[in-house]
Amino acid sequence: MARVLIVGAGLTGSLCAALLRRELPRPHLAHLEVWEKARGAGGRMATSRRGGASNADSTADLGAQYVTRGPDSARRHPSFYEDLLAHGILKPLTAVLEGMVVKEGAENFVTPQGTSSIVKHYLKESAGADIFYDRQVTHIYLRDGKWEVCVNTGSSDQFDVVILTMPVPQILQLQGDIVNLINKSQRQQLESVSYSSRYALGLFYEAGTQIDVPWAAQYISNNPCIRFISIDNKKRNIESPDIGPSVVVHTSVSFGTEYLECDKEKVQQLILDHLKEIMPQLPVPASIKCQRWRYSQVTKAFPGNPGQITLHAKPFLVCGGDGFTHSNFDGCIDSATSIVEVLKSSL
């Protein structure tokens, strides 16, 4: 009767939680916890919400913008898409996205309630799992056949199984016995995993504000800072006089890399200056959220794209996430399913 900890409440972590509940016999899974260092679920499928009860529905996707199902995805993972479509979490993307490269046979979907709703759906499907936020794991020790997992507040708990789904550089930053459990070859392979970096802005407006452009989103190719702009509620087909519109701006990777360690307020103003050049008639927002994505998308995955690597078999310690596959919905499905398969074989 294992106590299982999943570190990270992003897409891979939430999928693992849902799949473990669905596929493992109950006697094997007595207790399941998910620890997330942020204040909410989503990871890079983040949906930011403007504060205040009157603005409860004013949201903006600061990470992933939409989900693409290619022919291979439709063949390999049909049940995942069918489930999300049946629950109304995914809907076909019908809005105009200027400059989007349309791949043959691909379908694009949006999330009416924001991309974090996908993660929240899978956490709900984990029925009975305990979800804890503001818990940043710092150390992992092997104590009497169990994992002692410590967080930045100084507290700790013991588990029989630990599943790490955070970005690979954060796995390499962990201290304790885990440092010596990663062998030289594994460490070299983990260190080879790389990510792009970028910034995102969410601009929130009062209800009734008009943003008159003929598109819901557009890719920008001639600006050194900005790569993508979305009228986010319009992209998600949510336009109501009672809900303030929101605008999302994503920077280019080159800009994100150049300004990665700079003060966020200064970076925010730089982005706004460039945005004014592109959209001079854009109204002044009521509030702004600036998000630094240090680990935006995987540019080089773990060699062989295995989905997971097992660092220790008994007790079980495994790493997974898009760093072991690729940065999209299907990559996280591949990682989560491979983690659950290897865990099923070990219990």
XYZ file of N, CA and C in Angstrom, residues 100-317:
654
model
N -0.527 31.913 -38.559
C -0.364 30.567 -38.010
C -0.072 29.578 -39.134
N 0.923 28.752 -38.930
C 1.256 27.710 -39.906
C 0.306 26.539 -39.694
N -0.502 26.256 -40.701
C -1.481 25.168 -40.602
C -0.877 23.907 -41.213
N -0.682 22.888 -40.378
C -0.110 21.635 -40.864
C -1.207 20.741 -41.435
N -0.875 20.016 -42.488
C -1.854 19.175 -43.167
C -2.416 18.114 -42.222
N -3.737 18.042 -42.166
C -4.404 17.044 -41.341
C -4.488 17.396 -39.866
N -3.997 18.572 -39.474
C -3.996 18.963 -38.058
C -5.281 19.704 -37.699
N -5.705 19.549 -36.459
C -6.851 20.278 -35.918
C -6.386 21.053 -34.689
N -6.887 22.274 -34.528
C -6.523 23.101 -33.379
C -7.730 23.306 -32.474
N -7.455 23.279 -31.178
C -8.511 23.425 -30.183
C -8.147 24.521 -29.181
N -9.169 25.185 -28.661
C -8.982 26.168 -27.598
C -9.680 25.672 -26.339
N -9.390 26.326 -25.238
C -9.973 25.967 -23.946
C -10.820 27.148 -23.472
N -12.146 27.051 -23.520
C -12.998 28.172 -23.130
C -12.712 28.698 -21.734
N -12.317 27.816 -20.820
C -12.033 28.250 -19.448
C -10.538 28.441 -19.188
N -9.752 28.482 -20.245
C -8.312 28.665 -20.088
C -7.576 27.336 -20.100
N -6.307 27.380 -20.521
C -5.562 26.122 -20.671
C -5.344 25.400 -19.341
N -5.335 26.136 -18.225
C -5.163 25.460 -16.936
C -6.348 24.548 -16.613
N -7.479 24.736 -17.306
C -8.650 23.878 -17.063
C -8.361 22.430 -17.446
N -7.418 22.205 -18.385
C -7.037 20.829 -18.735
C -6.373 20.167 -17.535
N -5.427 20.874 -16.924
C -4.727 20.347 -15.755
C -5.702 20.115 -14.597
N -6.595 21.078 -14.369
C -7.563 20.952 -13.272
C -8.499 19.770 -13.501
N -8.821 19.504 -14.760
C -9.662 18.349 -15.083
C -8.977 17.057 -14.658
N -7.680 16.931 -14.981
C -6.979 15.695 -14.637
C -6.762 15.576 -13.130
N -6.558 16.682 -12.456
C -6.440 16.619 -10.992
C -7.761 16.174 -10.371
N -8.862 16.636 -10.936
C -10.173 16.189 -10.456
C -10.358 14.696 -10.708
N -9.841 14.217 -11.859
C -9.946 12.796 -12.202
C -9.087 11.925 -11.276
N -8.172 12.548 -10.542
C -7.321 11.784 -9.623
C -8.040 11.467 -8.314
N -9.297 11.810 -8.245
C -10.231 11.503 -7.158
C -9.596 11.068 -5.848
N -9.524 11.966 -4.930
C -8.993 11.622 -3.621
C -7.543 11.988 -3.412
N -6.843 12.380 -4.468
C -5.457 12.822 -4.299
C -5.445 14.138 -3.522
N -4.464 14.295 -2.659
C -4.305 15.538 -1.904
C -3.356 16.459 -2.679
N -3.824 17.659 -3.002
C -3.042 18.619 -3.782
C -2.577 19.733 -2.844
N -1.270 19.974 -2.817
C -0.708 21.011 -1.955
C 0.079 22.010 -2.803
N -0.157 23.296 -2.564
C 0.552 24.350 -3.292
C 1.560 25.041 -2.372
N 2.409 25.868 -2.977
C 3.483 26.545 -2.225
C 4.404 25.542 -1.539
N 4.661 24.429 -2.195
C 5.591 23.424 -1.660
C 6.686 23.180 -2.688
N 7.807 23.808 -2.479
C 8.953 23.656 -3.377
C 9.912 22.630 -2.806
N 10.053 21.513 -3.495
C 10.935 20.443 -3.025
C 12.392 20.879 -3.178
N 13.175 20.671 -2.119
C 14.586 21.074 -2.132
C 15.538 19.899 -1.942
N 15.148 18.899 -1.133
C 16.022 17.765 -0.824
C 15.229 16.458 -0.880
N 15.890 15.396 -1.332
C 15.303 14.055 -1.289
C 16.344 13.101 -0.703
N 15.954 12.426 0.406
C 16.845 11.488 1.086
C 16.238 10.086 1.061
N 17.107 9.076 1.100
C 16.678 7.684 1.218
C 16.801 7.276 2.679
N 15.668 7.012 3.329
C 15.645 6.705 4.760
C 14.873 5.406 4.993
N 15.577 4.342 5.369
C 14.939 3.081 5.748
C 13.949 2.593 4.692
N 14.385 2.622 3.437
C 13.559 2.096 2.363
C 12.443 3.005 1.898
N 12.463 4.260 2.340
C 11.464 5.244 1.909
C 12.167 6.536 1.512
N 11.433 7.366 0.757
C 11.966 8.669 0.373
C 11.504 9.731 1.354
N 12.460 10.431 1.931
C 12.118 11.593 2.748
C 12.275 12.830 1.873
N 11.168 13.522 1.660
C 11.134 14.656 0.741
C 10.958 15.941 1.546
N 11.905 16.863 1.372
C 11.909 18.109 2.146
C 11.542 19.283 1.236
N 10.861 20.260 1.823
C 10.478 21.452 1.068
C 11.152 22.686 1.665
N 11.003 23.816 0.969
C 11.741 25.020 1.339
C 11.310 25.617 2.670
N 10.178 25.199 3.207
C 9.753 25.707 4.513
C 10.416 24.945 5.655
N 11.123 23.845 5.321
C 11.793 23.045 6.343
C 11.051 21.781 6.731
N 9.792 21.652 6.302
C 9.031 20.445 6.638
C 9.379 19.319 5.673
N 9.003 18.090 6.030
C 9.292 16.932 5.189
C 8.243 15.860 5.423
N 8.196 14.887 4.506
C 7.298 13.749 4.652
C 7.939 12.564 3.936
N 7.456 11.348 4.234
C 8.040 10.144 3.653
C 7.066 9.471 2.690
N 7.628 8.943 1.581
C 6.827 8.306 0.537
C 7.524 7.044 0.045
N 6.720 6.128 -0.497
C 7.249 4.910 -1.094
C 7.633 5.116 -2.554
N 6.953 6.054 -3.212
C 7.180 6.343 -4.623
C 7.232 7.854 -4.805
N 8.222 8.338 -5.559
C 8.307 9.765 -5.882
C 8.447 9.911 -7.396
N 7.592 10.761 -7.971
C 7.585 11.036 -9.408
C 7.880 12.517 -9.607
N 8.989 12.817 -10.271
C 9.405 14.209 -10.487
C 9.013 14.640 -11.896
N 8.190 15.688 -12.014
C 7.732 16.130 -13.335
C 8.100 17.580 -13.629
N 8.942 18.188 -12.810
C 9.331 19.576 -13.075
C 10.373 19.640 -14.186
N 10.679 20.848 -14.714
C 11.721 20.949 -15.745
C 13.033 20.321 -15.283
N 13.761 19.738 -16.226
C 14.982 18.984 -15.915
C 16.002 19.799 -15.111
N 16.264 21.084 -15.442
C 17.235 21.831 -14.624
C 16.845 21.906 -13.149
N 15.542 21.912 -12.851
C 15.103 21.936 -11.453
C 15.327 20.582 -10.782
N 15.253 19.495 -11.549
C 15.596 18.178 -10.993
C 17.069 18.150 -10.605
N 17.914 18.709 -11.472
C 19.357 18.722 -11.212
C 19.742 19.625 -10.045
N 18.859 20.540 -9.663
C 19.136 21.432 -8.529
C 18.802 20.799 -7.180
N 18.097 19.675 -7.181
C 17.713 19.029 -5.927
C 18.940 18.545 -5.175
N 18.857 18.609 -3.844
C 19.954 18.200 -2.970
C 19.570 16.950 -2.184
N 20.524 16.417 -1.460
C 20.282 15.218 -0.664
C 20.854 13.981 -1.351
N 20.307 12.812 -1.018
C 20.813 11.559 -1.567
C 20.586 11.438 -3.070
N 19.628 12.181 -3.597
C 19.347 12.107 -5.028
C 20.572 12.499 -5.858
N 21.423 13.351 -5.303
C 22.623 13.789 -6.033
C 23.479 12.594 -6.411
N 23.637 11.648 -5.471
C 24.485 10.479 -5.720
C 23.760 9.350 -6.446
N 22.428 9.439 -6.516
C 21.665 8.402 -7.211
C 21.707 8.581 -8.724
N 21.951 9.810 -9.154
C 22.042 10.078 -10.590
C 23.456 9.732 -11.029
N 23.601 8.693 -11.835
C 24.946 8.295 -12.243
C 25.525 9.263 -13.276
N 26.801 9.099 -13.582
C 27.513 10.039 -14.452
C 26.868 10.143 -15.829
N 26.506 8.993 -16.398
C 25.892 8.993 -17.722
C 24.541 9.700 -17.705
N 23.709 9.384 -16.694
C 22.402 10.033 -16.576
C 22.551 11.542 -16.410
N 23.526 11.946 -15.580
C 23.723 13.378 -15.343
C 24.106 14.093 -16.641
N 24.982 13.496 -17.404
C 25.378 14.109 -18.673
C 24.180 14.232 -19.612
N 23.347 13.203 -19.643
C 22.168 13.237 -20.507
C 21.151 14.260 -20.006
N 20.970 14.343 -18.696
C 20.046 15.331 -18.135
C 20.548 16.756 -18.395
N 21.860 16.936 -18.268
C 22.427 18.271 -18.500
C 22.345 18.682 -19.965
N 22.154 17.717 -20.868
C 22.052 18.033 -22.294
C 20.673 18.567 -22.675
N 19.681 18.387 -21.791
C 18.326 18.865 -22.077
C 18.309 20.392 -21.992
N 17.738 21.033 -23.005
C 17.716 22.497 -23.021
C 16.307 23.017 -23.304
N 16.083 24.256 -22.873
C 14.783 24.909 -23.007
C 14.965 26.309 -23.581
N 13.943 26.785 -24.272
C 13.910 28.186 -24.668
C 13.348 29.011 -23.511
N 13.591 30.318 -23.563
C 13.069 31.233 -22.540
C 12.332 32.372 -23.235
N 11.284 32.861 -22.595
C 10.556 34.001 -23.137
C 9.758 34.678 -22.027
N 9.219 35.834 -22.331
C 8.309 36.525 -21.414
C 6.906 36.531 -22.011
N 5.923 36.631 -21.123
C 4.536 36.809 -21.557
C 3.908 37.916 -20.720
N 3.090 38.742 -21.358
C 2.311 39.754 -20.657
C 0.834 39.427 -20.790
N 0.109 39.620 -19.695
C -1.345 39.574 -19.733
C -1.863 40.961 -19.419
N -2.619 41.541 -20.336
C -3.193 42.875 -20.155
C -4.696 42.721 -19.935
N -5.187 43.234 -18.802
C -6.594 43.058 -18.430
C -7.313 44.399 -18.507
N -8.527 44.371 -19.057
C -9.295 45.594 -19.282
C -10.645 45.526 -18.580
N -11.198 46.711 -18.328
C -12.529 46.776 -17.726
C -13.575 46.286 -18.715
N -14.681 45.761 -18.184
C -15.796 45.325 -19.028
C -16.262 46.497 -19.886
N -16.571 46.185 -21.139
C -17.038 47.223 -22.061
C -15.948 47.832 -22.909
N -14.682 47.557 -22.573
C -13.574 48.078 -23.377
C -13.585 47.424 -24.762
N -13.418 48.248 -25.796
C -13.410 47.742 -27.164
C -11.977 47.648 -27.691
N -11.607 46.503 -28.216
C -10.313 46.318 -28.880
C -10.622 45.929 -30.322
N -10.578 46.912 -31.203
C -11.058 46.718 -32.573
C -9.925 46.300 -33.508
N -9.765 45.002 -33.654
C -8.828 44.438 -34.635
C -9.557 43.314 -35.355
N -9.194 43.015 -36.607
C -9.922 42.002 -37.383
C -9.513 40.567 -37.081
N -8.633 40.366 -36.127
C -8.138 39.024 -35.834
C -8.277 38.729 -34.337
N -8.221 37.456 -33.997
C -8.217 37.058 -32.585
C -6.800 36.924 -32.053
N -5.874 36.609 -32.956
C -4.461 36.508 -32.590
C -3.637 36.624 -33.858
N -2.382 36.977 -33.700
C -1.499 37.016 -34.855
C -0.056 36.761 -34.437
N 0.657 36.098 -35.326
C 2.090 35.901 -35.156
C 2.807 37.088 -35.796
N 3.815 37.602 -35.089
C 4.561 38.779 -35.532
C 5.944 38.320 -36.004
N 6.336 38.732 -37.201
C 7.626 38.282 -37.741
C 8.640 39.404 -37.899
N 8.202 40.658 -37.750
C 9.102 41.783 -38.049
C 9.376 42.663 -36.843
N 9.295 42.096 -35.635
C 9.560 42.871 -34.425
C 10.624 42.150 -33.601
N 11.641 42.856 -33.090
C 12.720 42.187 -32.351
C 12.304 41.665 -30.978
N 11.147 42.100 -30.504
C 10.704 41.732 -29.156
C 9.506 40.792 -29.179
N 8.468 41.152 -29.908
C 7.178 40.469 -29.816
C 7.014 39.440 -30.933
N 6.580 38.249 -30.536
C 6.385 37.148 -31.497
C 4.915 36.819 -31.700
N 4.073 37.066 -30.682
C 2.686 36.627 -30.750
C 1.819 37.561 -29.924
N 0.646 37.909 -30.461
C -0.337 38.722 -29.739
C -1.691 38.050 -29.869
N -2.418 37.975 -28.756
C -3.737 37.366 -28.776
C -4.731 38.242 -28.022
N -5.891 38.480 -28.646
C -7.031 39.016 -27.895
C -7.657 37.774 -27.270
N -7.267 37.499 -26.038
C -7.394 36.138 -25.518
C -8.832 35.664 -25.406
N -9.723 36.529 -24.941
C -11.122 36.118 -24.833
C -11.731 35.883 -26.217
N -11.297 36.663 -27.214
C -11.776 36.490 -28.591
C -11.257 35.186 -29.182
N -9.995 34.855 -28.880
C -9.415 33.586 -29.350
C -10.203 32.401 -28.802
N -10.672 32.544 -27.569
C -11.410 31.447 -26.927
C -12.922 31.550 -27.138
N -13.335 32.461 -28.029
C -14.760 32.642 -28.347
C -15.586 33.031 -27.126
N -14.993 33.865 -26.263
C -15.721 34.370 -25.097
C -15.751 35.884 -25.205
N -16.842 36.405 -25.728
C -17.008 37.850 -25.844
C -18.341 38.234 -25.224
N -18.256 38.926 -24.090
C -19.450 39.305 -23.338
C -19.278 40.725 -22.829
N -20.350 41.536 -22.856
C -20.245 42.904 -22.325
C -19.968 42.936 -20.830
N -20.185 41.796 -20.164
C -19.982 41.746 -18.709
C -18.568 41.315 -18.323
N -17.783 40.882 -19.310
C -16.432 40.395 -19.026
C -15.416 41.287 -19.731
N -14.466 41.805 -18.982
C -13.423 42.636 -19.574
C -12.538 41.828 -20.493
N -12.157 42.374 -21.633
C -11.265 41.645 -22.538
C -9.853 41.543 -21.972
N -9.074 40.647 -22.537
C -7.672 40.494 -22.120
C -6.817 40.311 -23.355
N -5.586 40.787 -23.275
C -4.625 40.671 -24.362
C -3.397 39.943 -23.836
N -2.910 38.979 -24.606
C -1.696 38.249 -24.249
C -0.610 38.576 -25.262
N 0.593 38.837 -24.768
C 1.745 39.115 -25.626
C 2.854 38.146 -25.254
N 3.381 37.420 -26.240
C 4.542 36.557 -26.034
C 5.738 37.163 -26.753
N 6.877 37.174 -26.080
C 8.081 37.689 -26.719
C 8.750 36.603 -27.553
N 9.697 37.019 -28.355
C 10.530 36.061 -29.081
C 11.473 35.378 -28.094
N 12.004 34.237 -28.501
C 12.969 33.521 -27.662
C 14.252 34.337 -27.513
N 14.695 34.984 -28.589
C 15.938 35.766 -28.517
C 15.805 36.907 -27.515
N 14.648 37.579 -27.492
C 14.412 38.647 -26.513
C 14.369 38.054 -25.108
N 13.653 36.941 -24.947
C 13.551 36.313 -23.632
C 14.898 35.897 -23.079
N 15.755 35.370 -23.943
C 17.092 34.946 -23.516
C 17.949 36.138 -23.143
N 17.881 37.205 -23.934
C 18.704 38.391 -23.686
C 18.348 39.070 -22.377
N 17.063 39.088 -22.028
C 16.602 39.830 -20.848
C 16.177 38.908 -19.700
N 16.607 37.657 -19.739
C 16.134 36.655 -18.783
C 16.395 37.046 -17.335
N 17.563 37.617 -17.065
C 17.925 37.940 -15.676
C 17.648 39.395 -15.310
N 16.947 40.107 -16.162
C 16.685 41.530 -15.900
C 15.464 41.708 -14.994
N 15.348 42.900 -14.425
C 14.210 43.248 -13.582
C 12.918 43.150 -14.396
N 11.909 42.473 -13.835
C 10.686 42.225 -14.604
C 9.946 43.513 -14.950
N 9.989 44.495 -14.071
C 9.294 45.756 -14.355
C 9.906 46.467 -15.554
N 11.223 46.423 -15.644
C 11.891 47.049 -16.783
C 11.586 46.294 -18.072
N 11.578 44.962 -17.988
C 11.259 44.147 -19.161
C 9.817 44.401 -19.588
N 8.929 44.488 -18.626
C 7.516 44.758 -18.930
C 7.361 46.056 -19.716
N 8.066 47.087 -19.301
C 7.954 48.369 -20.001
C 8.526 48.278 -21.415
N 9.617 47.541 -21.575
C 10.186 47.339 -22.909
C 9.168 46.669 -23.839
N 8.504 45.655 -23.332
C 7.513 44.937 -24.146
C 6.353 45.862 -24.493
N 5.895 46.638 -23.510
C 4.788 47.571 -23.755
C 5.162 48.615 -24.808
N 6.415 49.065 -24.791
C 6.870 50.039 -25.798
C 6.784 49.438 -27.205
N 7.211 48.201 -27.332
C 7.131 47.528 -28.637
C 5.676 47.284 -29.033
N 4.840 46.942 -28.047
C 3.427 46.693 -28.334
C 2.744 47.957 -28.855
N 3.126 49.107 -28.294
C 2.535 50.380 -28.735
C 2.887 50.675 -30.195
N 4.081 50.241 -30.625
C 4.462 50.419 -32.029
C 3.582 49.579 -32.952
N 3.247 48.372 -32.493
C 2.452 47.453 -33.313
C 0.971 47.803 -33.256
N 0.482 48.157 -32.043
C -0.940 48.457 -31.836
C -1.082 49.810 -31.143
N -0.855 50.915 -31.881
C -0.861 52.248 -31.251
C -2.205 52.645 -30.652
N -3.300 52.049 -31.131
C -4.632 52.417 -30.628
C -5.078 51.551 -29.450
N -4.218 50.657 -28.985
C -4.600 49.764 -27.883
C -4.871 50.580 -26.619
N -6.025 50.382 -25.970
C -6.327 51.141 -24.744
C -5.351 50.813 -23.617
N -5.305 51.687 -22.632
C -4.474 51.464 -21.448
C -5.155 50.412 -20.571
N -4.455 49.339 -20.207
C -5.093 48.277 -19.415
C -5.322 48.694 -17.968
N -6.264 48.033 -17.336
C -6.532 48.279 -15.916
C -5.475 47.611 -15.042
N -4.938 46.475 -15.522
C -3.873 45.794 -14.787
C -3.057 44.946 -15.756
N -1.826 44.604 -15.328
C -0.894 43.854 -16.171
C -0.230 42.766 -15.338
N -0.081 41.603 -15.931
C 0.697 40.521 -15.304
C 1.863 40.195 -16.231
N 3.082 40.214 -15.671
C 4.277 39.858 -16.435
C 4.783 38.501 -15.956
N 4.904 37.579 -16.889
C 5.335 36.209 -16.579
C 6.668 35.918 -17.254
N 7.657 35.523 -16.467
C 8.941 35.097 -17.020
C 8.937 33.580 -17.153
N 9.053 33.084 -18.390
C 9.126 31.639 -18.623
C 10.595 31.267 -18.831
N 11.238 30.895 -17.747
C 12.639 30.473 -17.843
C 12.754 29.178 -18.643
N 11.758 28.290 -18.449
C 11.730 27.015 -19.175
C 10.446 26.987 -20.003
N 10.494 27.615 -21.154
C 9.296 27.781 -21.972
C 8.973 26.517 -22.755
N 9.837 26.137 -23.673
C 9.634 24.930 -24.466
C 10.952 24.180 -24.594
N 10.850 22.864 -24.693
C 12.045 22.033 -24.828
C 12.630 22.225 -26.223
N 13.907 22.596 -26.278
C 14.598 22.718 -27.571
C 15.459 21.497 -27.862
N 15.870 20.791 -26.805
C 16.590 19.531 -26.966
C 16.177 18.611 -25.830
N 15.525 17.507 -26.173
C 15.010 16.584 -25.165
C 16.079 15.587 -24.730
N 15.761 14.846 -23.673
C 16.627 13.757 -23.195
C 16.849 12.783 -24.349
N 18.094 12.348 -24.562
C 18.402 11.472 -25.712
C 17.468 10.266 -25.809
N 16.905 10.077 -26.988
C 16.026 8.931 -27.233
C 14.572 9.157 -26.891
N 14.252 10.320 -26.302
C 12.859 10.635 -25.930
C 12.169 9.472 -25.208
N 12.713 9.011 -24.074
C 12.164 7.810 -23.430
C 10.862 8.034 -22.670
N 10.479 9.291 -22.440
C 9.280 9.573 -21.654
C 9.551 9.661 -20.169
N 10.463 8.831 -19.690
C 10.847 8.834 -18.276
C 12.195 8.157 -18.124
N 12.869 8.441 -17.018
C 14.016 7.624 -16.617
C 13.871 7.287 -15.140
N 14.199 6.050 -14.814
C 14.113 5.582 -13.432
C 15.456 5.800 -12.761
N 15.459 6.599 -11.687
C 16.692 6.858 -10.949
C 16.938 5.823 -9.867
N 15.861 5.215 -9.353
C 15.999 4.202 -8.304
C 14.767 3.311 -8.374
N 14.968 1.984 -8.297
C 13.862 1.043 -8.507
C 13.103 0.707 -7.222
N 13.820 0.457 -6.124
C 13.158 0.098 -4.872
C 13.812 0.837 -3.716
N 13.173 1.851 -3.172
C 11.882 2.434 -3.535
C 11.977 3.201 -4.858
N 10.836 3.415 -5.466
C 10.755 3.911 -6.831
C 10.927 5.435 -6.878
N 11.866 5.884 -7.717
C 12.075 7.316 -7.949
C 12.257 7.508 -9.448
